Short mmCIF file of C-alpha atoms in Angstrom, two decimals:
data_model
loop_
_atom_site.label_atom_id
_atom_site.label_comp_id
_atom_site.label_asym_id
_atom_site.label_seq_id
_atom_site.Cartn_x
_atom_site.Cartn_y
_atom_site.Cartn_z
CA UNK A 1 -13.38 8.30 37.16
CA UNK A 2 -10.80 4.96 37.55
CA UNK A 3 -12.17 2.47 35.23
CA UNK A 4 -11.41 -1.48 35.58
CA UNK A 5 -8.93 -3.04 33.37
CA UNK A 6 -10.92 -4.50 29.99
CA UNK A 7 -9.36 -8.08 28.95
CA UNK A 8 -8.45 -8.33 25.28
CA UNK A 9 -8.77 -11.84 24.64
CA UNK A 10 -7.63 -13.59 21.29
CA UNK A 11 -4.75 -14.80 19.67
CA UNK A 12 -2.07 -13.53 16.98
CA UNK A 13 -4.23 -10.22 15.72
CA UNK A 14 -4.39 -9.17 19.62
CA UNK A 15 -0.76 -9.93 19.71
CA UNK A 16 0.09 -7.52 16.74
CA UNK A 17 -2.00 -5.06 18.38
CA UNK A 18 -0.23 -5.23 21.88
CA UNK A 19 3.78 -5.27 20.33
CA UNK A 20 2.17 -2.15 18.17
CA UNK A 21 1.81 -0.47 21.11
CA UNK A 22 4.48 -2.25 23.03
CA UNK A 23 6.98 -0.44 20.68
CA UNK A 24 5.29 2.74 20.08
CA UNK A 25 3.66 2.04 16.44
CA UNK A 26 0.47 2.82 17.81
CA UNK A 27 -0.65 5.09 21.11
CA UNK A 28 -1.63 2.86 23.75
CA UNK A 29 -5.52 3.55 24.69
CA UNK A 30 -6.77 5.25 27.53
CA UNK A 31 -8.48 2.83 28.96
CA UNK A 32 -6.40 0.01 31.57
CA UNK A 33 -5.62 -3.05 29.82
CA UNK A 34 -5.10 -6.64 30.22
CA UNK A 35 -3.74 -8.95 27.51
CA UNK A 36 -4.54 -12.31 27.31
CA UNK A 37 -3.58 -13.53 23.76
CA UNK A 38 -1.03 -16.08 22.23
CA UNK A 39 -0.68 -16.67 19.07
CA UNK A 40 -2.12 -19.41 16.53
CA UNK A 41 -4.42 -20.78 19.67
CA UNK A 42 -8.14 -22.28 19.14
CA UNK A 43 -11.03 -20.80 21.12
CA UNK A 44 -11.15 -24.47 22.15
CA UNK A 45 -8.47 -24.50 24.42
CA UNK A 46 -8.89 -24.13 28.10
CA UNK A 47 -6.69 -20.83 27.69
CA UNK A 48 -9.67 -18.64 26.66
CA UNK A 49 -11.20 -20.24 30.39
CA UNK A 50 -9.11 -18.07 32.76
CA UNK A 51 -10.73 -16.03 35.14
CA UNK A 52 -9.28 -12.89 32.87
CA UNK A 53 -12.58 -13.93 30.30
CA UNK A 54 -14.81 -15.79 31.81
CA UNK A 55 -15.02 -14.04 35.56
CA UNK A 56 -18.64 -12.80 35.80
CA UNK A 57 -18.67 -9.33 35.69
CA UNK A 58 -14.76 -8.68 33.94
CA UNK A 59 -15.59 -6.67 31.47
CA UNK A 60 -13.83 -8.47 28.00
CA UNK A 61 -13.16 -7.75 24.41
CA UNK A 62 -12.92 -11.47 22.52
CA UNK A 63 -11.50 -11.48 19.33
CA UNK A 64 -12.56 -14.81 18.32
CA UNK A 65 -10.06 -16.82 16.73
CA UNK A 66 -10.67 -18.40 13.28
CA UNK A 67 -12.69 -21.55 13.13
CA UNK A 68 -11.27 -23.77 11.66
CA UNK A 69 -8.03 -23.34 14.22
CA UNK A 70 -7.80 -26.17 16.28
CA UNK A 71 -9.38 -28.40 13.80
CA UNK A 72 -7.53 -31.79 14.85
CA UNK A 73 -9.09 -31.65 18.02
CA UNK A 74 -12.30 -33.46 15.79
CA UNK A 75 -9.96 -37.16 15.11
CA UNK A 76 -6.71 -36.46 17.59
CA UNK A 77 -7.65 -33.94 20.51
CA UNK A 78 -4.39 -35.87 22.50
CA UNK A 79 -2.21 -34.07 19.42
CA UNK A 80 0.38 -31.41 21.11
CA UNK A 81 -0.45 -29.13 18.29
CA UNK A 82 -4.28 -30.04 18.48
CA UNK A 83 -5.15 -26.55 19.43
CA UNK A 84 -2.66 -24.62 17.44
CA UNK A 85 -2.77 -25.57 13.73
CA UNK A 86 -4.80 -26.05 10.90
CA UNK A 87 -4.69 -30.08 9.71
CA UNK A 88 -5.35 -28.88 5.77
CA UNK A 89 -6.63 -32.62 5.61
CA UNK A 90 -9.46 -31.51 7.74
CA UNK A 91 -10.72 -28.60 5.97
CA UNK A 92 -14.08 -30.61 4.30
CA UNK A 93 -17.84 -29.30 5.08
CA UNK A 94 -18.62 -32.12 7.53
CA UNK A 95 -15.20 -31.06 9.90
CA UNK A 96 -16.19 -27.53 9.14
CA UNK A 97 -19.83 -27.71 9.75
CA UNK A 98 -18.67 -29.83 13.23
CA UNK A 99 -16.02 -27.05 14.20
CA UNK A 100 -18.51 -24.27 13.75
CA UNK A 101 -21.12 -25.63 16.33
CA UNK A 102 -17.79 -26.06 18.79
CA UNK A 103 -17.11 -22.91 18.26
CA UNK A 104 -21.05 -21.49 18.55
CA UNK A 105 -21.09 -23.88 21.87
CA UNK A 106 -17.80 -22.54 23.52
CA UNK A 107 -18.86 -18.54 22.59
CA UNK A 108 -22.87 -19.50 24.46
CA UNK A 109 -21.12 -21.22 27.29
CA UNK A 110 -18.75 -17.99 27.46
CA UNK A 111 -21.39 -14.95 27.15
CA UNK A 112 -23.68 -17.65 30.05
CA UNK A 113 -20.40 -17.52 32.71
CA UNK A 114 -19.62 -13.68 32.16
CA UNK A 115 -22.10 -11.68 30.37
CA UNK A 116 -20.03 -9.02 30.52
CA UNK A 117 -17.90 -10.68 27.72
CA UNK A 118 -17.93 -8.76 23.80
CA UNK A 119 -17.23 -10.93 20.77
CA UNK A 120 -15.27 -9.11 18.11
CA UNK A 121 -15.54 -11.43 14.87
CA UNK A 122 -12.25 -10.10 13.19
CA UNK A 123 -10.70 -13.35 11.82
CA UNK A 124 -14.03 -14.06 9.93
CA UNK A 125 -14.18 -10.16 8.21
CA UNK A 126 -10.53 -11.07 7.06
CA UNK A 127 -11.53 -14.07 5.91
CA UNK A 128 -14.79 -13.40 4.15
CA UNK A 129 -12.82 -10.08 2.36
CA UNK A 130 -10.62 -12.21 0.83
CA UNK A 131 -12.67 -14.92 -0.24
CA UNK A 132 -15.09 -12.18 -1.91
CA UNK A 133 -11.38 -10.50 -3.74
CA UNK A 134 -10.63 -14.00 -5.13
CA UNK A 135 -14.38 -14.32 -6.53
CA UNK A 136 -15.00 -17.59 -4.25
CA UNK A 137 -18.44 -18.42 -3.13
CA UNK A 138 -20.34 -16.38 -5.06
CA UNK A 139 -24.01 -17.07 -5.83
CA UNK A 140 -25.62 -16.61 -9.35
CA UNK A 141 -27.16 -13.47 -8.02
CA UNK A 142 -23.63 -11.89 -7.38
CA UNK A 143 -24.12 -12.30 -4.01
CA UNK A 144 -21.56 -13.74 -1.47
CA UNK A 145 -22.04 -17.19 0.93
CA UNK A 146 -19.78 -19.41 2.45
CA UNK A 147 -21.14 -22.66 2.89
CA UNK A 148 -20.77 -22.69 6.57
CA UNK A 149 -20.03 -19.81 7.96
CA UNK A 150 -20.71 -16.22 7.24
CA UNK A 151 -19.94 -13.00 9.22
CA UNK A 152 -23.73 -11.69 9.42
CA UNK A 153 -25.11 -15.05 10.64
CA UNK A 154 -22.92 -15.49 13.20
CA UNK A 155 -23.09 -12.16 14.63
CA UNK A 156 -27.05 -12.52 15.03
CA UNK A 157 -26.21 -15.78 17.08
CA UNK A 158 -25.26 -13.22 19.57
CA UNK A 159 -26.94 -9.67 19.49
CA UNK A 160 -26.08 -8.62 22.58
CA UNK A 161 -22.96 -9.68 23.07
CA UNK A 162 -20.65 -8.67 19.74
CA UNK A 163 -19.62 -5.72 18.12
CA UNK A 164 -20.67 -6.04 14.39
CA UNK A 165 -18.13 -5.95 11.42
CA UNK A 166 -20.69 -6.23 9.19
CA UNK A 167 -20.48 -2.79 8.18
CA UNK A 168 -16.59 -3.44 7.02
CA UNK A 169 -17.39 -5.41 4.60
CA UNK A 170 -19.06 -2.68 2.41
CA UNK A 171 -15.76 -0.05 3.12
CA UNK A 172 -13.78 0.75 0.79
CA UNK A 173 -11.08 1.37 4.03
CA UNK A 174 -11.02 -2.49 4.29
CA UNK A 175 -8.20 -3.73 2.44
CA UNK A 176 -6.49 -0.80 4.79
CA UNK A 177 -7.30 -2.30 8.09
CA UNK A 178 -5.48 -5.71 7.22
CA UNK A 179 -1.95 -6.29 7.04
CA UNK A 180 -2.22 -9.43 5.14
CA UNK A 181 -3.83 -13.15 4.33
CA UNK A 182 -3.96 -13.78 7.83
CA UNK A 183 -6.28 -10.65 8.60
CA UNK A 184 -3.14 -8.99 10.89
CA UNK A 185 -4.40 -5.73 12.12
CA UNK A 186 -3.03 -3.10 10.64
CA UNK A 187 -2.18 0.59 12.47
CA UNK A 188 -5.20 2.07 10.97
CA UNK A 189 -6.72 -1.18 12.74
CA UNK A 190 -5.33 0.10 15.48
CA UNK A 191 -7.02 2.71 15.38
CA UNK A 192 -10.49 1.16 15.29
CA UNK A 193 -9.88 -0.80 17.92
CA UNK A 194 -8.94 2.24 20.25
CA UNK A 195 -12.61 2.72 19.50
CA UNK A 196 -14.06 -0.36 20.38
CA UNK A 197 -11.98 -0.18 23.74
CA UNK A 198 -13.47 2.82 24.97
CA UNK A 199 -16.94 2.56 23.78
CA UNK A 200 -18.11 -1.48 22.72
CA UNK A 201 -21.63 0.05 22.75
CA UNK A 202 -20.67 2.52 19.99
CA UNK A 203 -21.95 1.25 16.47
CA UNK A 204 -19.30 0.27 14.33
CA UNK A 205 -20.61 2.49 11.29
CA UNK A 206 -19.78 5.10 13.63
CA UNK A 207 -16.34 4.08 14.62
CA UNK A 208 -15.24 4.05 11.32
CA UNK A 209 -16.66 7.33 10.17
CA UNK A 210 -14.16 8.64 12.96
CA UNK A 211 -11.62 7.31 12.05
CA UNK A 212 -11.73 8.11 8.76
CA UNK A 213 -12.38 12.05 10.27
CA UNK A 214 -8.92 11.82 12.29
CA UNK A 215 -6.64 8.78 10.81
CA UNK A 216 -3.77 9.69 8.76
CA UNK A 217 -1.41 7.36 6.52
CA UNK A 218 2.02 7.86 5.73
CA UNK A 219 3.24 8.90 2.51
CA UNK A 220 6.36 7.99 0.95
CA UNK A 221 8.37 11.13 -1.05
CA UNK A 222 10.88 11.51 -3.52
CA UNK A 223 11.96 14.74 -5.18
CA UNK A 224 12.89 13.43 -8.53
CA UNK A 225 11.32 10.92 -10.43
CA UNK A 226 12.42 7.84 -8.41
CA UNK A 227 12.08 3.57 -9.87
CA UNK A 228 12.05 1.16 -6.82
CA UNK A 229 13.07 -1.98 -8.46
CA UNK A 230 14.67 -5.47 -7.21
CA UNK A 231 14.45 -8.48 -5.87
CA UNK A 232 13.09 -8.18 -1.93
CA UNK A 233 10.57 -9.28 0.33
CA UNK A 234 10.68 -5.54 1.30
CA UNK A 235 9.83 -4.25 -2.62
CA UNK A 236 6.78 -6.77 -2.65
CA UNK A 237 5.27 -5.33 0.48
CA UNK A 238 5.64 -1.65 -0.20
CA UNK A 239 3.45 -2.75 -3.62
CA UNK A 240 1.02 -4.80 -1.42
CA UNK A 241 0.67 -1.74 0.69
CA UNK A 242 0.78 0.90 -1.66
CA UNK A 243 -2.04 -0.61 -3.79
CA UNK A 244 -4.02 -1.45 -0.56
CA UNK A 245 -4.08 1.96 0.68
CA UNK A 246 -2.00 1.68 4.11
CA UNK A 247 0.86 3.63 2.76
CA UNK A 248 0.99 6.11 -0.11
CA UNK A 249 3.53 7.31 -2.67
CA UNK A 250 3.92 10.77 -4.10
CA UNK A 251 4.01 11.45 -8.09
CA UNK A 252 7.44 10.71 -8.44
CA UNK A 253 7.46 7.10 -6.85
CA UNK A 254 7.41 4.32 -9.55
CA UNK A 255 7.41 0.35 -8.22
CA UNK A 256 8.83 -1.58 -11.70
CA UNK A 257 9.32 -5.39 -9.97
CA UNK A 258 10.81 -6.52 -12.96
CA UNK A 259 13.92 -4.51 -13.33
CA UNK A 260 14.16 -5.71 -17.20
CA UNK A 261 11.88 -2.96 -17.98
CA UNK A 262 13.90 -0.38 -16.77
CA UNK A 263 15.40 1.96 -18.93
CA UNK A 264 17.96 4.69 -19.43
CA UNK A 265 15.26 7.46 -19.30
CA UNK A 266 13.67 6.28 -15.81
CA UNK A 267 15.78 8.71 -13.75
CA UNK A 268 16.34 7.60 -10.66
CA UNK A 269 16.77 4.01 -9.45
CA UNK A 270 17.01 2.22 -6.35
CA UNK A 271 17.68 -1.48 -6.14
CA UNK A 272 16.54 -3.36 -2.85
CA UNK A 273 17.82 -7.26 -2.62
CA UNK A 274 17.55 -9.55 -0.26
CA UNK A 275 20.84 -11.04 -0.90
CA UNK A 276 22.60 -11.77 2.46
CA UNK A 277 25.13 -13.83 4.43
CA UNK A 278 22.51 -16.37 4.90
CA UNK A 279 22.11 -17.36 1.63
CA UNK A 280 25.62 -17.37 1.14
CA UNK A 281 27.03 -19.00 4.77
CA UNK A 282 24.74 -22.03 3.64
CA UNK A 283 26.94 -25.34 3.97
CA UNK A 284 30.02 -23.76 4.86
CA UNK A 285 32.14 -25.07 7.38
CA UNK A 286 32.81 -22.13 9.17
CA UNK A 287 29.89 -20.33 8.49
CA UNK A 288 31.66 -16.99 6.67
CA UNK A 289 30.46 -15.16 3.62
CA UNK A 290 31.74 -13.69 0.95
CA UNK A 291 30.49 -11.97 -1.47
CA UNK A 292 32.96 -13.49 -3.98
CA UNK A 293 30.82 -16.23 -3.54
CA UNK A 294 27.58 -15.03 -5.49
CA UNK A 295 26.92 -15.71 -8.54
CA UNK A 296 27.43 -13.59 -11.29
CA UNK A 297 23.37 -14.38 -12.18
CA UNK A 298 22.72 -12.76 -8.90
CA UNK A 299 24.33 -9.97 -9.64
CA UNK A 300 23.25 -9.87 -13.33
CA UNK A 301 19.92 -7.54 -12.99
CA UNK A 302 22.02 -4.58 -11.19
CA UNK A 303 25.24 -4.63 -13.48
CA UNK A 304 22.48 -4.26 -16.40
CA UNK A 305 21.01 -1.01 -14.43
CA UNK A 306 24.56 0.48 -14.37
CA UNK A 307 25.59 -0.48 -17.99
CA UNK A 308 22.54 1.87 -18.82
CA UNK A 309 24.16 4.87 -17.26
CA UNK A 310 22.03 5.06 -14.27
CA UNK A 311 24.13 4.27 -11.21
CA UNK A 312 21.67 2.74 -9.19
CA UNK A 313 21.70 2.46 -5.39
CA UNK A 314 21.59 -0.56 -3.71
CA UNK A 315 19.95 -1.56 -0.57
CA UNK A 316 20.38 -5.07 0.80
CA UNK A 317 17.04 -4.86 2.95
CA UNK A 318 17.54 -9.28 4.22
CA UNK A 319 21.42 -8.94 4.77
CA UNK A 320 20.42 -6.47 7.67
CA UNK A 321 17.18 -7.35 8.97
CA UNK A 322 17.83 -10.50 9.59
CA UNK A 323 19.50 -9.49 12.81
CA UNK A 324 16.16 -8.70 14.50
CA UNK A 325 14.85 -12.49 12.82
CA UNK A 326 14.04 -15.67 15.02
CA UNK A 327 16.49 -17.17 15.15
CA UNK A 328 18.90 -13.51 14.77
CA UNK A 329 21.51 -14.13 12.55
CA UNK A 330 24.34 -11.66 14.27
CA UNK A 331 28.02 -11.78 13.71
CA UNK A 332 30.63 -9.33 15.17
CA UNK A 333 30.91 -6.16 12.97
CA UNK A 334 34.18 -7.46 11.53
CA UNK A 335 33.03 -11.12 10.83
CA UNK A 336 32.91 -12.00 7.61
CA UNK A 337 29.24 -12.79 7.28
CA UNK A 338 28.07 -9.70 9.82
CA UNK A 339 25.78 -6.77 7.38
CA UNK A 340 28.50 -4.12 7.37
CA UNK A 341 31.18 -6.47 6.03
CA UNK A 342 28.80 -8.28 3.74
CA UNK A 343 28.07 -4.86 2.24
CA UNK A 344 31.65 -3.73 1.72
CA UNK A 345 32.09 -7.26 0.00
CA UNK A 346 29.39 -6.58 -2.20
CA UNK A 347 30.46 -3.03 -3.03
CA UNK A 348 33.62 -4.78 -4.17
CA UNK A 349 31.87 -6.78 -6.91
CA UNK A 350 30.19 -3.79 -7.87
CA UNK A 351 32.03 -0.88 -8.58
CA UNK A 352 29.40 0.55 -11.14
CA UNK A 353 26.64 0.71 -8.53
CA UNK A 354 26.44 2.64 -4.95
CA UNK A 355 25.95 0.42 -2.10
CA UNK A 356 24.79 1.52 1.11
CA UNK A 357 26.51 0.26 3.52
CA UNK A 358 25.49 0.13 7.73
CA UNK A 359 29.49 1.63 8.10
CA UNK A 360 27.54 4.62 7.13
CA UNK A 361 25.13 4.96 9.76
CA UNK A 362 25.43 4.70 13.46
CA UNK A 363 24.91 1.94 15.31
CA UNK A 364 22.44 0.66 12.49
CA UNK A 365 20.47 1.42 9.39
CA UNK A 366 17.65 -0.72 10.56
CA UNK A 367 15.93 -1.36 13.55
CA UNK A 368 13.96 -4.08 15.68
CA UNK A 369 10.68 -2.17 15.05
CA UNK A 370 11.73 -1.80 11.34
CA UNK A 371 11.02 -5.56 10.39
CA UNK A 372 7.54 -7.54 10.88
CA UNK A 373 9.15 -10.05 13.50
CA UNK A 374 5.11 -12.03 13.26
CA UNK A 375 5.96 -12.82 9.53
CA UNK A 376 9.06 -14.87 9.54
CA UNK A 377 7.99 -17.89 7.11
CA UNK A 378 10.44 -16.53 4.19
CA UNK A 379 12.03 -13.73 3.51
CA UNK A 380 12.27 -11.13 6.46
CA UNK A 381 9.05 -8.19 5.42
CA UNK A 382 8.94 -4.52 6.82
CA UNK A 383 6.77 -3.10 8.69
CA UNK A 384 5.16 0.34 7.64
CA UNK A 385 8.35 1.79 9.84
CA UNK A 386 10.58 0.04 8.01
CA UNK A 387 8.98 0.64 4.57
CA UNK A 388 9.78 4.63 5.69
CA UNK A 389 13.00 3.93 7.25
CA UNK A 390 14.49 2.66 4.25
CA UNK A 391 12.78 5.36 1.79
CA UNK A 392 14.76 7.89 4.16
CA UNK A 393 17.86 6.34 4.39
CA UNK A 394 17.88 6.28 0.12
CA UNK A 395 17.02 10.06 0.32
CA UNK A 396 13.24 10.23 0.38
CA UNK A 397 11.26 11.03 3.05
CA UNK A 398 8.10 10.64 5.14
CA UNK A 399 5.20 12.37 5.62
CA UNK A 400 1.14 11.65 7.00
CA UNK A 401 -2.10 12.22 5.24
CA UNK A 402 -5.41 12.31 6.33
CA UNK A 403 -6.92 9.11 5.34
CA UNK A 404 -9.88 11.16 3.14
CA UNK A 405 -7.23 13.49 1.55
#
């Protein structure tokens, strides 16, 4: 039986969701979709007005965006950047408390013109998950309450017309569903939300308990006993992951950040930096690098690996996926500041260590899909891809688990 196209509706988690399936991370569903998401956007703006949401009868998923987006619509709603940021100025319980009934207004007004419309109070689980992990707004009892908002009350504003999370908040799969601070889906996310797409009438306890019957994770292998050590954006998140339960590591995977610790008997180590052409192109005239440049303090932490005896193998995560950043930074393979020649420079200055260099691989070690193009604000992160990609191009490997193994 052809069903109608469902509208997803929201802003940066939806957009996650639809480049996930955009570029084959996750399946796409079954069911026809419609997008109609941009990122960092209040539920304020006349955007989330389109026909696409509010036509009577066009069956919609909402993800609500976070309250307190759009915030300087309260003292400057002429602002360009009214509906699209956060004024931290703002953040008190009066411009709260004023936001929320905004917010409660635009969602009645919304369910009036298309009853057809589901809420889906994501930004809000995310939010209310990591306020309870940092201990904030916790009663005497133990118990947790924000002072304005909380998930339960607002999902009882509107019985009929959301899909509870409530029932999240008690899973230990949780801190698995979100990718980071900012509540990005993650794919196990993904998964859930193939769930709510095909069935919004299905109770969320249920959802769940499926995928937890059919998900799998990846896990991340070595052979030998293996330290992942150094200095990269990429190191931090496979920790962050690893600890949260999206990815997994087999017995003889050690994370030691601080590569100080490291000793002779550690077996196996593999250094990933973030040292680049970036960094070292910075006020140069004609925009080169060299890796004659650097520092010897830069370079300190790995010559102190090798003068152990244990050869470690270096991975310079930044220098090559900041091709696939915004703005790319690209140079023609034989440039002086382009990832292949970079890595030959640094090779150079390091004779003791192996460096593993993009000449190696064909066309290149890391791809588009490989690095988390919706974090950007520092240094470039993977994705779960690119957490595996660069496992197997140091000689580990990949393989999935069910989620309950």
């Amino acid at each position: 039986m052809h069903r109608a196209p469902l509208t997803l509706a929201g802003n940066s988690h939806l957009v996650h969701f639809q480049r996930a399936i955009d570029m084959g991370a996750t399946p796409a569903p079954r069911r026809p979709l419609q997008f109609h998401a941009r990122l960092a956007l209040s539920l304020l703006h006349p955007f989330f007005e389109d026909d696409a949401v509010t036509r009577p009868g066009q069956e919609c998923l909402l993800m609500v965006p976070g309250f307190r987006i759009g915030n300087r619509v309260l003292t400057d709603p002429a602002h360009p950047e009214a509906h699209a940021s956060v004024d931290a100025a703002l953040i008190t319980p009066e411009h709260d408390a004023q936001m929320l009934e905004r917010y409660l207004n635009r969602l009645d007004d919304l369910r009036r013109r298309n009853p057809a419309i589901r809420f889906l109070f994501w930004s809000l689980v995310a939010g209310e998950y990591r306020a309870r992990s940092e201990g904030r707004y916790l009663q005497p009892d133990g118990t947790y309450r924000h002072p304005t908002w909380n998930l339960a009350e607002i999902e009882r504003e509107f019985p009929e017309h959301t899909i509870s999370l409530a029932p999240l908040l008690d899973s230990d799969v949780l801190p698995a569903l979100l990718k980071d601070s900012g509540g990005h889906p993650t794919e196990l996310a993904a998964a859930l939300f193939h769930r709510f797409i095909e069935d919004p009438e299905r109770p969320t306890d249920q959802a769940l308990a499926e995928v937890r019957r059919t998900a799998t994770v990846p896990c991340l292998s070595f052979w030998e006993p293996t330290v992942l050590t150094g200095d990269s954006a990429w190191l931090a998140t496979l920790a962050d992951y690893a600890e949260r339960g999206i990815i997994r590591l087999n017995q003889h995977v050690r994370i030691i950040a601080d590569s100080a610790r490291i000793t002779a008997r550690d077996g196996v180590v593999l250094y990933i930096t973030d040292l680049d052409g970036t960094a070292l192109r910075a006020g140069q005239g004609d925009h080169g690098s060299d890796a004659a440049r650097l520092p010897e303090e830069a370079l300190a932490p790995i010559r102190r690996l090798a003068a152990l005896g244990l050869r470690p193998r270096v991975f310079t995560w930044a220098n090559k996926a900041n091709e696939f950043t915004n703005p790319p930074v690209t140079w023609a393979p034989d440039h002086p500041g382009s990832p292949m020649a970079l890595d030959e420079q640094l090779a150079a200055r390091l004779p003791e260590a192996d460096v593993l260099r993009d000449a190696h691989w064909a066309p290149h070690s890391v791809s588009l899909r490989d690095v988390d193009i919706e974090q950007l604000s520092g240094r470039p992160k993977p994705t779960v891809d690119g957490l595996s990609q660069v496992v197997r191009l140091l000689g580990g490997g990949r393989t999935l688990q069910w989620l309950d193994e």
